[in-house]
Amino acid sequence: MASNTVQMTFDRLVQLPGVTGAILIDGNGVPVRTNLPANVARIYADRMRPLVILARSMVQDLENGDELSYVRLRTRRQETMVATENEHTIILIQDNRVLDESWRSSVASRRASAL
Amino acid sequence: MSAEIEDLLKRYQNYPNVSGIIILDPFAIPIKTTMEYTLTVHYAALISTLTYKAAKMITNLDASNELVTIRLRTKVHEVIVLPSENYIIIVVQNPGT
């Protein structure tokens, strides 16, 4: 049941604008689904795992009872989002330009509706 | 340097929902802060570790790439980290939605 929900979430996220890569990782750190080549997905999964573990423990250390929702790493070319709320982890790699454009249009439409 | 930091502080502080700003030097020592001191030191130690780890990881994945910002979203608040050459800026905010 939970696995189905995660799969549906993954399918929805892959269709976001500017997504150049998406990886679904289970609780053991094994990539389950991905649209990248298997070795690239494996590399991303292995690298992101210690970072997420560190971020999660950091958040719990800063404030008791708080929980990490996601981490966004923005680099010069792309933005990597690592969402981890339950057993599974989803890594999204998005292009910066497309992401900025969609954010800008979202802000513009919100402003237009406010007027 | 100091004027630049003051400008940054003023600019970010005016945004709504921003509950704290910390500016660290490259050795993770707080230069400026709008938060309480113990909390500042706590944030500085933890987030600088995460920042260096993330920057190293990005360089490992792609040598020509470079980390620009980190955004940590939790249930309660959001932490945005902007590493640059001379200092690291940490902004803590409470998003409305």
XYZ file of N, CA and C in Angstrom:
636
model
N 0.841 -1.206 0.000
C 0.000 0.000 0.000
C 0.870 1.247 0.000
N 1.786 1.331 0.990
C 2.688 2.488 1.025
C 3.564 2.518 -0.224
N 3.966 1.343 -0.668
C 4.813 1.278 -1.854
C 4.076 1.813 -3.080
N 2.777 1.492 -3.177
C 1.992 2.012 -4.297
C 1.918 3.528 -4.271
N 1.717 4.078 -3.072
C 1.638 5.534 -2.953
C 2.936 6.182 -3.404
N 4.048 5.579 -2.967
C 5.353 6.136 -3.336
C 5.552 6.043 -4.841
N 5.127 4.923 -5.423
C 5.274 4.765 -6.873
C 4.464 5.812 -7.623
N 3.247 6.079 -7.138
C 2.406 7.073 -7.802
C 3.016 8.459 -7.667
N 3.546 8.749 -6.472
C 4.221 10.032 -6.271
C 5.388 10.175 -7.224
N 6.140 9.093 -7.359
C 7.296 9.117 -8.254
C 6.863 9.385 -9.689
N 5.791 8.705 -10.124
C 5.306 8.910 -11.494
C 4.883 10.354 -11.719
N 4.283 10.960 -10.694
C 3.842 12.347 -10.832
C 5.052 13.285 -10.885
N 6.067 13.001 -10.058
C 7.217 13.905 -9.983
C 8.037 13.889 -11.264
N 8.089 12.743 -11.923
C 8.889 12.635 -13.139
C 8.377 13.587 -14.213
N 7.076 13.927 -14.153
C 6.491 14.782 -15.177
C 6.616 16.267 -14.870
N 7.264 16.639 -13.774
C 7.464 18.055 -13.478
C 8.345 18.687 -14.547
N 8.220 20.003 -14.751
C 9.050 20.636 -15.794
C 10.529 20.595 -15.432
N 11.335 20.319 -16.428
C 12.777 20.406 -16.273
C 13.432 19.232 -15.588
N 12.689 18.151 -15.351
C 13.282 17.004 -14.668
C 14.165 16.244 -15.650
N 15.464 16.214 -15.376
C 16.378 15.490 -16.252
C 16.720 14.123 -15.697
N 16.411 13.877 -14.420
C 16.684 12.566 -13.845
C 15.855 12.373 -12.603
N 15.442 11.147 -12.349
C 14.656 10.843 -11.153
C 15.012 9.438 -10.700
N 15.176 9.278 -9.396
C 15.554 7.988 -8.830
C 14.695 7.739 -7.609
N 14.141 6.538 -7.511
C 13.397 6.115 -6.325
C 14.237 5.073 -5.599
N 14.512 5.329 -4.325
C 15.406 4.481 -3.546
C 14.629 3.915 -2.372
N 14.815 2.620 -2.104
C 14.111 2.013 -0.977
C 14.908 2.197 0.317
N 14.438 1.580 1.389
C 15.055 1.806 2.688
C 16.471 1.287 2.798
N 16.855 0.347 1.938
C 18.207 -0.209 2.001
C 19.196 0.532 1.116
N 18.757 1.617 0.490
C 19.661 2.379 -0.353
C 19.820 1.816 -1.748
N 18.914 0.957 -2.166
C 18.986 0.365 -3.503
C 18.037 1.124 -4.424
N 18.513 1.599 -5.579
C 17.587 2.259 -6.512
C 16.559 1.273 -7.056
N 15.289 1.600 -6.873
C 14.201 0.732 -7.311
C 13.735 1.125 -8.700
N 13.497 2.413 -8.894
C 13.044 2.891 -10.200
C 13.844 4.116 -10.578
N 14.123 4.267 -11.852
C 14.877 5.419 -12.296
C 14.728 5.573 -13.798
N 14.886 6.803 -14.282
C 14.945 7.014 -15.725
C 16.365 7.341 -16.177
N 17.319 7.168 -15.280
C 18.725 7.318 -15.627
C 19.335 5.940 -15.842
N 20.529 5.868 -16.454
C 21.205 4.565 -16.514
C 21.480 4.031 -15.116
N 21.530 2.708 -14.996
C 21.580 2.075 -13.676
C 22.817 2.490 -12.897
N 23.962 2.607 -13.585
C 25.183 2.941 -12.849
C 25.166 4.386 -12.373
N 24.584 5.289 -13.165
C 24.477 6.692 -12.746
C 23.548 6.800 -11.542
N 22.428 6.082 -11.600
C 21.488 6.090 -10.476
C 22.153 5.562 -9.211
N 22.948 4.520 -9.372
C 23.642 3.932 -8.223
C 24.612 4.938 -7.599
N 25.333 5.662 -8.453
C 26.291 6.657 -7.960
C 25.563 7.745 -7.175
N 24.471 8.256 -7.747
C 23.707 9.291 -7.047
C 23.166 8.779 -5.724
N 22.624 7.561 -5.737
C 22.051 7.005 -4.507
C 23.118 6.882 -3.430
N 24.296 6.385 -3.810
C 25.362 6.199 -2.828
C 25.850 7.534 -2.274
N 25.947 8.557 -3.141
C 26.462 9.845 -2.668
C 25.469 10.581 -1.802
N 24.186 10.501 -2.170
C 23.174 11.283 -1.453
C 22.859 10.699 -0.086
N 23.059 9.403 0.068
C 22.631 8.750 1.298
C 23.306 9.317 2.543
N 24.653 9.418 2.590
C 25.257 9.989 3.811
C 24.851 11.431 4.049
N 24.622 12.175 2.979
C 24.221 13.573 3.141
C 22.844 13.672 3.788
N 21.924 12.830 3.342
C 20.572 12.846 3.905
C 20.592 12.393 5.358
N 21.397 11.381 5.644
C 21.502 10.907 7.027
C 22.038 12.015 7.928
N 23.057 12.721 7.453
C 23.621 13.834 8.228
C 22.596 14.940 8.420
N 21.877 15.284 7.347
C 20.885 16.357 7.438
C 19.763 15.985 8.389
N 19.333 14.731 8.329
C 18.252 14.285 9.202
C 18.654 14.362 10.666
N 19.856 13.884 10.981
C 20.301 13.932 12.374
C 20.538 15.366 12.811
N 20.977 16.212 11.890
C 21.203 17.621 12.201
C 19.899 18.313 12.568
N 18.859 18.035 11.783
C 17.559 18.657 12.036
C 17.000 18.217 13.380
N 17.148 16.927 13.686
C 16.662 16.438 14.978
C 17.457 17.037 16.124
N 18.754 17.282 15.889
C 19.602 17.861 16.918
C 19.223 19.318 17.191
N 18.897 20.053 16.128
C 18.585 21.467 16.290
C 17.277 21.678 17.035
N 16.295 20.836 16.745
C 14.997 21.026 17.380
C 14.360 19.660 17.585
N 14.089 19.303 18.818
C 13.489 18.000 19.099
C 12.103 17.913 18.485
N 11.813 16.778 17.893
C 10.500 16.582 17.313
C 10.376 17.061 15.885
N 11.354 17.808 15.405
C 11.299 18.271 14.024
C 11.758 17.160 13.093
N 11.297 17.195 11.859
C 11.640 16.157 10.900
C 12.025 16.783 9.574
N 12.965 16.150 8.902
C 13.408 16.637 7.608
C 12.386 16.274 6.544
N 11.995 17.248 5.721
C 11.103 16.957 4.603
C 11.901 16.721 3.333
N 12.689 17.703 2.940
C 13.528 17.497 1.760
C 14.738 18.399 1.821
N 15.731 18.051 1.005
C 16.948 18.838 0.853
C 17.036 19.247 -0.606
N 17.319 20.505 -0.853
C 17.558 20.961 -2.217
C 18.984 21.454 -2.327
N 19.744 20.854 -3.254
C 21.105 21.291 -3.522
C 21.115 21.963 -4.881
N 21.398 23.258 -4.882
C 21.431 23.961 -6.146
C 22.881 24.144 -6.562
N 23.209 23.686 -7.759
C 24.540 23.881 -8.294
C 24.439 24.823 -9.473
N 25.542 25.010 -10.154
C 25.536 26.005 -11.222
C 24.659 25.594 -12.388
N 24.530 24.284 -12.623
C 23.770 23.868 -13.803
C 22.418 23.265 -13.467
N 22.335 22.570 -12.347
C 21.090 21.857 -12.072
C 20.778 21.919 -10.590
N 19.574 21.517 -10.259
C 19.153 21.496 -8.863
C 18.724 20.082 -8.519
N 19.271 19.562 -7.433
C 18.958 18.209 -7.001
C 18.077 18.287 -5.770
N 16.920 17.661 -5.822
C 16.027 17.613 -4.671
C 15.996 16.194 -4.138
N 16.216 16.042 -2.839
C 16.177 14.741 -2.197
C 15.052 14.778 -1.176
N 13.968 14.076 -1.472
C 12.809 14.056 -0.589
C 12.801 12.739 0.163
N 12.690 12.809 1.489
C 12.760 11.591 2.276
C 11.882 11.758 3.503
N 10.694 11.164 3.462
C 9.795 11.304 4.599
C 9.523 9.971 5.274
N 9.540 8.897 4.535
C 9.354 7.589 5.150
C 10.521 6.702 4.736
N 10.262 5.419 4.570
C 11.339 4.505 4.194
C 12.024 4.913 2.900
N 11.219 5.368 1.934
C 11.748 5.612 0.602
C 12.347 6.998 0.470
N 13.215 7.134 -0.510
C 13.827 8.420 -0.835
C 13.663 8.651 -2.321
N 13.321 9.872 -2.687
C 13.201 10.229 -4.096
C 14.209 11.323 -4.396
N 15.022 11.099 -5.418
C 15.981 12.106 -5.865
C 15.521 12.637 -7.207
N 15.384 13.948 -7.300
C 15.004 14.598 -8.556
C 16.138 15.505 -8.999
N 16.491 15.437 -10.265
C 17.492 16.348 -10.813
C 16.789 17.226 -11.832
N 16.814 18.532 -11.574
C 16.096 19.468 -12.429
C 17.044 20.493 -13.011
N 16.721 20.941 -14.218
C 17.518 21.968 -14.870
C 17.211 23.326 -14.257
N 18.240 24.114 -14.020
C 18.065 25.400 -13.346
C 17.164 26.352 -14.109
N 17.404 26.471 -15.406
C 16.684 27.474 -16.197
C 15.189 27.179 -16.229
N 14.839 25.925 -16.478
C 13.427 25.549 -16.549
C 12.770 25.741 -15.190
N 13.500 25.400 -14.140
C 12.968 25.544 -12.780
C 12.710 27.012 -12.459
N 13.667 27.873 -12.819
C 13.499 29.304 -12.553
C 12.326 29.870 -13.341
N 12.186 29.410 -14.591
C 11.083 29.895 -15.418
C 9.737 29.506 -14.818
N 9.612 28.251 -14.385
C 8.324 27.812 -13.842
C 8.036 28.518 -12.525
N 9.071 28.779 -11.737
C 8.872 29.506 -10.488
C 8.433 30.940 -10.778
N 9.057 31.548 -11.788
C 8.733 32.925 -12.138
C 7.294 33.029 -12.629
N 6.888 32.080 -13.477
C 5.516 32.125 -13.990
C 4.523 31.854 -12.871
N 4.913 31.002 -11.923
C 4.036 30.732 -10.780
C 3.836 31.988 -9.941
N 4.927 32.719 -9.713
C 4.832 33.962 -8.943
C 3.989 34.984 -9.691
N 4.194 35.068 -11.013
C 3.457 36.044 -11.820
C 1.963 35.746 -11.788
N 1.598 34.469 -11.901
C 0.171 34.123 -11.917
C -0.449 34.371 -10.548
N 0.324 34.136 -9.492
C -0.195 34.402 -8.149
C -0.455 35.896 -7.972
N 0.482 36.698 -8.472
C 0.343 38.153 -8.372
C -0.868 38.621 -9.170
N -1.049 38.020 -10.368
C -2.178 38.404 -11.216
C -3.501 38.074 -10.539
N -3.548 36.910 -9.884
C -4.800 36.528 -9.224
C -5.053 37.390 -7.993
N -3.986 37.912 -7.389
C -4.152 38.764 -6.205
C -4.756 40.117 -6.576
N -4.488 40.593 -7.778
C -4.981 41.919 -8.202
C -6.495 41.943 -8.416
N 34.240 44.615 3.111
C 33.753 43.358 3.698
C 32.629 43.624 4.690
N 32.894 44.469 5.672
C 31.894 44.682 6.707
C 30.647 45.358 6.145
N 30.860 46.329 5.245
C 29.716 47.010 4.633
C 28.891 46.043 3.802
N 29.589 45.154 3.109
C 28.905 44.151 2.291
C 28.024 43.261 3.164
N 28.586 42.843 4.298
C 27.828 41.969 5.198
C 26.620 42.703 5.757
N 26.818 43.973 6.104
C 25.694 44.753 6.625
C 24.577 44.864 5.591
N 24.973 45.083 4.328
C 23.973 45.171 3.257
C 23.198 43.872 3.127
N 23.941 42.746 3.164
C 23.281 41.445 3.063
C 22.288 41.252 4.195
N 22.719 41.598 5.409
C 21.844 41.427 6.563
C 20.569 42.237 6.403
N 20.724 43.490 6.015
C 19.549 44.357 5.867
C 18.603 43.822 4.804
N 19.186 43.361 3.692
C 18.345 42.902 2.583
C 17.532 41.685 2.997
N 18.218 40.695 3.595
C 17.510 39.452 3.914
C 16.582 39.622 5.101
N 16.929 40.522 6.002
C 16.140 40.661 7.215
C 14.752 41.236 6.923
N 14.643 41.985 5.824
C 13.370 42.629 5.514
C 12.337 41.670 4.959
N 12.772 40.483 4.535
C 11.790 39.548 4.009
C 10.857 39.084 5.117
N 9.575 38.875 4.797
C 8.688 38.299 5.814
C 9.081 36.854 6.091
N 8.719 36.384 7.255
C 8.920 35.000 7.701
C 10.362 34.661 8.062
N 11.307 35.573 7.853
C 12.693 35.261 8.212
C 12.838 35.390 9.718
N 13.228 34.291 10.366
C 13.319 34.324 11.825
C 14.755 34.416 12.310
N 15.744 34.240 11.436
C 17.116 34.357 11.901
C 18.088 34.357 10.749
N 19.163 35.120 10.895
C 20.227 35.162 9.885
C 21.552 35.055 10.610
N 22.421 34.194 10.092
C 23.757 34.034 10.654
C 24.740 34.133 9.506
N 25.844 34.843 9.724
C 26.897 34.898 8.720
C 28.170 34.358 9.358
N 28.756 33.339 8.695
C 29.968 32.705 9.202
C 31.140 33.048 8.310
N 32.328 33.026 8.906
C 33.534 33.128 8.080
C 33.906 31.723 7.593
N 34.921 31.576 6.718
C 35.203 30.235 6.187
C 35.581 29.208 7.234
N 35.935 29.637 8.446
C 36.264 28.670 9.502
C 35.077 28.391 10.410
N 33.875 28.708 9.946
C 32.629 28.416 10.671
C 32.548 29.164 11.993
N 33.124 30.346 12.046
C 32.990 31.199 13.227
C 31.954 32.265 12.905
N 30.923 32.417 13.733
C 29.888 33.410 13.421
C 30.441 34.837 13.469
N 30.194 35.577 12.391
C 30.585 36.982 12.325
C 29.432 37.863 12.773
N 28.273 37.622 12.174
C 27.074 38.396 12.511
C 25.943 37.418 12.764
N 25.025 37.790 13.628
C 23.870 36.945 13.875
C 22.715 37.779 14.378
N 21.503 37.348 14.058
C 20.313 37.966 14.634
C 19.641 37.019 15.611
N 20.273 35.881 15.874
C 19.682 34.893 16.775
C 20.430 34.883 18.098
N 19.892 34.112 19.024
C 20.520 33.960 20.330
C 21.857 33.229 20.182
N 22.821 33.504 21.074
C 24.199 33.073 20.845
C 24.358 31.556 20.830
N 23.770 30.859 21.812
C 23.962 29.404 21.862
C 23.355 28.740 20.641
N 22.201 29.230 20.226
C 21.563 28.690 19.025
C 22.406 28.976 17.790
N 23.010 30.160 17.765
C 23.884 30.524 16.646
C 25.057 29.567 16.525
N 25.709 29.294 17.655
C 26.867 28.393 17.628
C 26.437 26.992 17.212
N 25.273 26.574 17.687
C 24.747 25.263 17.340
C 24.518 25.151 15.831
N 23.808 26.131 15.279
C 23.578 26.160 13.835
C 24.897 26.206 13.070
N 25.820 27.043 13.542
C 27.084 27.223 12.824
C 27.837 25.904 12.717
N 27.935 25.178 13.833
C 28.693 23.925 13.829
C 28.047 22.902 12.910
N 26.729 22.741 13.022
C 26.063 21.670 12.281
C 25.979 21.992 10.801
N 25.604 23.214 10.468
C 25.349 23.533 9.068
C 26.652 23.704 8.299
N 27.708 24.138 8.955
C 28.975 24.231 8.231
C 29.472 22.839 7.850
N 29.285 21.868 8.751
C 29.658 20.489 8.418
C 28.883 19.993 7.210
N 27.579 20.225 7.226
C 26.736 19.789 6.107
C 27.139 20.484 4.815
N 27.469 21.776 4.923
C 27.828 22.540 3.725
C 29.098 22.005 3.086
N 30.115 21.758 3.912
C 31.371 21.255 3.350
C 31.184 19.871 2.748
N 30.382 19.038 3.415
C 30.135 17.695 2.900
C 29.400 17.747 1.568
N 28.406 18.628 1.484
C 27.632 18.742 0.249
C 28.485 19.288 -0.881
N 29.311 20.296 -0.578
C 30.152 20.879 -1.622
C 31.127 19.845 -2.168
N 31.690 19.040 -1.274
C 32.631 17.999 -1.702
C 31.924 16.949 -2.547
N 30.693 16.613 -2.161
C 29.937 15.605 -2.893
C 29.619 16.075 -4.302
N 29.215 17.347 -4.435
C 28.897 17.901 -5.753
C 30.133 17.881 -6.639
N 31.283 18.239 -6.060
C 32.514 18.226 -6.840
C 32.890 16.804 -7.252
N 32.621 15.837 -6.378
C 32.886 14.438 -6.726
C 32.037 13.969 -7.895
N 30.763 14.374 -7.895
C 29.872 13.931 -8.963
C 30.277 14.526 -10.300
N 30.610 15.816 -10.296
C 30.946 16.494 -11.547
C 31.967 17.569 -11.213
N 33.191 17.391 -11.694
C 34.282 18.263 -11.254
C 34.070 19.705 -11.687
N 33.350 19.919 -12.794
C 33.167 21.286 -13.271
C 31.988 21.979 -12.609
N 31.214 21.252 -11.812
C 30.031 21.823 -11.192
C 30.392 22.412 -9.839
N 29.475 23.208 -9.278
C 29.791 23.938 -8.065
C 28.506 24.166 -7.285
N 28.581 24.046 -5.969
C 27.404 24.217 -5.131
C 27.076 25.697 -4.993
N 25.807 26.042 -5.152
C 25.380 27.439 -5.037
C 24.596 27.658 -3.750
N 23.542 26.886 -3.527
C 22.792 26.988 -2.276
C 22.348 25.612 -1.821
N 22.057 25.522 -0.533
C 21.403 24.351 0.040
C 20.121 24.829 0.686
N 19.060 24.077 0.483
C 17.790 24.416 1.105
C 17.299 23.195 1.863
N 17.184 23.343 3.183
C 16.747 22.250 4.049
C 15.347 22.558 4.532
N 14.400 21.733 4.143
C 13.028 21.989 4.570
C 12.644 20.973 5.630
N 12.182 21.453 6.762
C 11.702 20.559 7.799
C 10.230 20.847 8.040
N 9.655 20.131 8.981
C 8.241 20.333 9.268
C 7.977 21.732 9.802
N 8.908 22.235 10.611
C 8.659 23.486 11.324
C 9.166 24.686 10.533
N 10.366 24.598 9.981
C 10.945 25.775 9.339
C 11.829 25.354 8.184
N 12.515 26.325 7.613
C 13.345 26.070 6.442
C 14.675 26.774 6.645
N 15.749 26.092 6.311
C 17.085 26.660 6.446
C 17.684 26.776 5.056
N 18.106 27.981 4.698
C 18.745 28.209 3.407
C 20.194 28.582 3.675
N 21.110 27.890 3.015
C 22.536 28.125 3.215
C 23.120 28.603 1.901
N 23.824 29.730 1.941
C 24.475 30.253 0.749
C 25.972 30.286 0.985
N 26.695 29.265 0.543
C 28.151 29.325 0.696
C 28.765 30.191 -0.397
N 29.745 30.980 -0.017
C 30.493 31.741 -1.017
C 31.953 31.750 -0.597
N 32.755 32.547 -1.289
C 34.194 32.471 -1.094
C 34.605 32.860 0.320
N 34.065 33.972 0.805
C 34.565 34.530 2.058
C 33.701 34.210 3.260
N 32.461 33.856 3.051
C 31.591 33.589 4.188
C 30.437 32.683 3.779
N 29.760 32.156 4.784
C 28.571 31.325 4.578
C 27.402 32.056 5.216
N 26.342 32.234 4.459
C 25.143 32.893 4.981
C 24.101 31.828 5.270
N 23.560 31.856 6.481
C 22.499 30.926 6.866
C 21.255 31.750 7.158
N 20.162 31.427 6.495
C 18.891 32.106 6.725
C 17.895 31.066 7.205
N 17.267 31.337 8.337
C 16.241 30.448 8.866
C 14.905 31.149 8.716
N 13.961 30.492 8.065
C 12.659 31.129 7.876
C 11.543 30.138 8.154
N 10.363 30.687 8.440
C 9.171 29.884 8.675
C 8.214 30.118 7.524
N 8.187 29.227 6.545
C 7.280 29.441 5.411
C 5.829 29.367 5.870
N 5.015 30.257 5.306
C 3.625 30.324 5.735
C 2.835 29.081 5.396
N 2.974 28.594 4.165
C 2.221 27.406 3.753
C 3.008 26.151 4.071
